[in-house]
Tab-separated table of C-alpha atoms in Angstrom:
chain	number	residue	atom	x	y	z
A	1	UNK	CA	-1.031	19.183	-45.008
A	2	UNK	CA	-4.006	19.430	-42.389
A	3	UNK	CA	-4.815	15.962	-42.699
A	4	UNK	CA	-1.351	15.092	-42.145
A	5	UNK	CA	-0.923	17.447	-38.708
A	6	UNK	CA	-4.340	15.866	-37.401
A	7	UNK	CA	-3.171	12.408	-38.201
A	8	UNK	CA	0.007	12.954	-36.566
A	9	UNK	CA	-1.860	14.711	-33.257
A	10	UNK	CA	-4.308	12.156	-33.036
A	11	UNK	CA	-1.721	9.261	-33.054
A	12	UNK	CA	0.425	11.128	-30.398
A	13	UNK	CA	-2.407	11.765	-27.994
A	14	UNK	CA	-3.463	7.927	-28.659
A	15	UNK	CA	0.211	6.988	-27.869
A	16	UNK	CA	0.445	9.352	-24.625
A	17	UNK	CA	-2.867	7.905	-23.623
A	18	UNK	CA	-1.951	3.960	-23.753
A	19	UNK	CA	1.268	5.023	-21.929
A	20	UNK	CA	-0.704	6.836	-19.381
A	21	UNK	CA	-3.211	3.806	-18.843
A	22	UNK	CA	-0.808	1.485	-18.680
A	23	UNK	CA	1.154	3.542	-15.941
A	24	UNK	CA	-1.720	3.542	-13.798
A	25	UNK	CA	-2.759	0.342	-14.038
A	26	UNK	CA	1.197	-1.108	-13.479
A	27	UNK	CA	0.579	0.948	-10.232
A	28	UNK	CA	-2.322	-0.529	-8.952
A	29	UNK	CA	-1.293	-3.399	-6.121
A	30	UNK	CA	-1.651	-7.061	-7.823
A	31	UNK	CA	-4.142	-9.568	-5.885
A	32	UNK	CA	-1.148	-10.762	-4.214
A	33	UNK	CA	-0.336	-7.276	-2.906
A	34	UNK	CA	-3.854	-6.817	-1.339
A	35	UNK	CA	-4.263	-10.178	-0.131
A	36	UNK	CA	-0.977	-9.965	2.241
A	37	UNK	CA	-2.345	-6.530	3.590
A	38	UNK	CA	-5.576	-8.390	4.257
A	39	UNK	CA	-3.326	-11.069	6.180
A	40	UNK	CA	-1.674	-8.342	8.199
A	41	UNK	CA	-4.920	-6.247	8.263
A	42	UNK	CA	-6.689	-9.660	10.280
A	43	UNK	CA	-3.643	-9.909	12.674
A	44	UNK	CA	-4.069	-6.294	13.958
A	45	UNK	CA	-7.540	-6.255	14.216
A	46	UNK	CA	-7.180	-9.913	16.441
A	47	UNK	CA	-4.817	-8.275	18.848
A	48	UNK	CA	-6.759	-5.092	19.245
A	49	UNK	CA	-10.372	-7.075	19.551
A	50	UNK	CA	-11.121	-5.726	16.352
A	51	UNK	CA	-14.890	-6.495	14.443
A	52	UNK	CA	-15.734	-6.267	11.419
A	53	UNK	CA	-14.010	-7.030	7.785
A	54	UNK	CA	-11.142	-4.415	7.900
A	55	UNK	CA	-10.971	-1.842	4.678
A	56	UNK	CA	-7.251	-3.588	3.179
A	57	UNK	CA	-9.361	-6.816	2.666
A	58	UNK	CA	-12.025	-5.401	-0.217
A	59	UNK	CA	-11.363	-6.714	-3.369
A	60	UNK	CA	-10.059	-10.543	-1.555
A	61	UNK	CA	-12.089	-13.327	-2.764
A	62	UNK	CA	-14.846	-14.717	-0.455
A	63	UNK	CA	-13.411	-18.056	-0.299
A	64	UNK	CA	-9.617	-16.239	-0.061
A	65	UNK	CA	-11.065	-14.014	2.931
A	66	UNK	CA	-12.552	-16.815	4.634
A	67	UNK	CA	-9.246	-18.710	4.586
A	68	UNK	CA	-7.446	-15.553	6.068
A	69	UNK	CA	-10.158	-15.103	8.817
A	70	UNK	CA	-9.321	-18.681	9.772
A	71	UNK	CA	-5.296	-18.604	9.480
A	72	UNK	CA	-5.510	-15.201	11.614
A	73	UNK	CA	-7.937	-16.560	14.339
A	74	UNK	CA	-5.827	-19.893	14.515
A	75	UNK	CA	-2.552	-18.027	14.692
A	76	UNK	CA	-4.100	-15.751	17.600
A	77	UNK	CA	-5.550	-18.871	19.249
A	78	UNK	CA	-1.911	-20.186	19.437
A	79	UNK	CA	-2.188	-23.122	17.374
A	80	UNK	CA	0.099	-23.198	14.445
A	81	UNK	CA	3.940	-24.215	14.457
A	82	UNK	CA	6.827	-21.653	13.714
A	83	UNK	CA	6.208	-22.056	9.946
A	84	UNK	CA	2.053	-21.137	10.168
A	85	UNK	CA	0.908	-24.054	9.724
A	86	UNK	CA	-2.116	-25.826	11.973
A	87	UNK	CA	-0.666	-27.653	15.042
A	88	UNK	CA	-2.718	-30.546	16.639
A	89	UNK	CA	-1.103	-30.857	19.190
A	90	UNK	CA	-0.865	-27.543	20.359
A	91	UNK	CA	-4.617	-27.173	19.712
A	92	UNK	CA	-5.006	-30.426	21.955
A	93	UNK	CA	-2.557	-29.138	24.742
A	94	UNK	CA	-4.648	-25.788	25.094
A	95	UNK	CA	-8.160	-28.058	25.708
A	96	UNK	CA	-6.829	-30.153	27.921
A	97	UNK	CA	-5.349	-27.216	30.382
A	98	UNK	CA	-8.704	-25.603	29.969
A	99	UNK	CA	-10.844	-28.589	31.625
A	100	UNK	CA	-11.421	-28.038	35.487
């Protein structure tokens, strides 16, 4: 009979455990999640002359965060289209007005 009650404890505190761990971990953001708060993260900081790699972008791949840096400098530079994507000739228009 003792065996049998510590058999059946262990196996429920093993079964509230796994459903435990796997409620935290469904909670944690996916790498999706973090790297569109990095995205917004790098548009704030370019508006408010911001330095530095803001705290929403740890855990973003170096080559990911790199990318970002790029899209959010470009997109505060003015030169991507409606959709976000690198313009040209908006890029060309804005040297050209800034020659004496």
């Amino acid at each position: 009979m003792r065996r049998t009650t510590a058999l059946i404890t262990t196996g429920a505190l093993a079964v509230a455990g796994t459903a435990t761990a796997t409620v935290i971990w469904l909670q944690q953001p996916s790498y999706d999640d973090t790297v569109s708060s990095c995205r917004k993260a790098l548009a704030e900081q370019y508006k408010n002359d911001g330095k530095g790699k803001p705290k929403a972008c740890d855990g973003v791949k170096e080559d990911d965060y790199d990318a970002l840096v790029l899209d959010a400098s470009l997109n505060d530079l003015g030169w991507t289209d409606s959709d976000g994507n690198f313009d040209e000739n908006k890029m060309l228009e804005d040297t050209l007005n800034d020659t004496p």
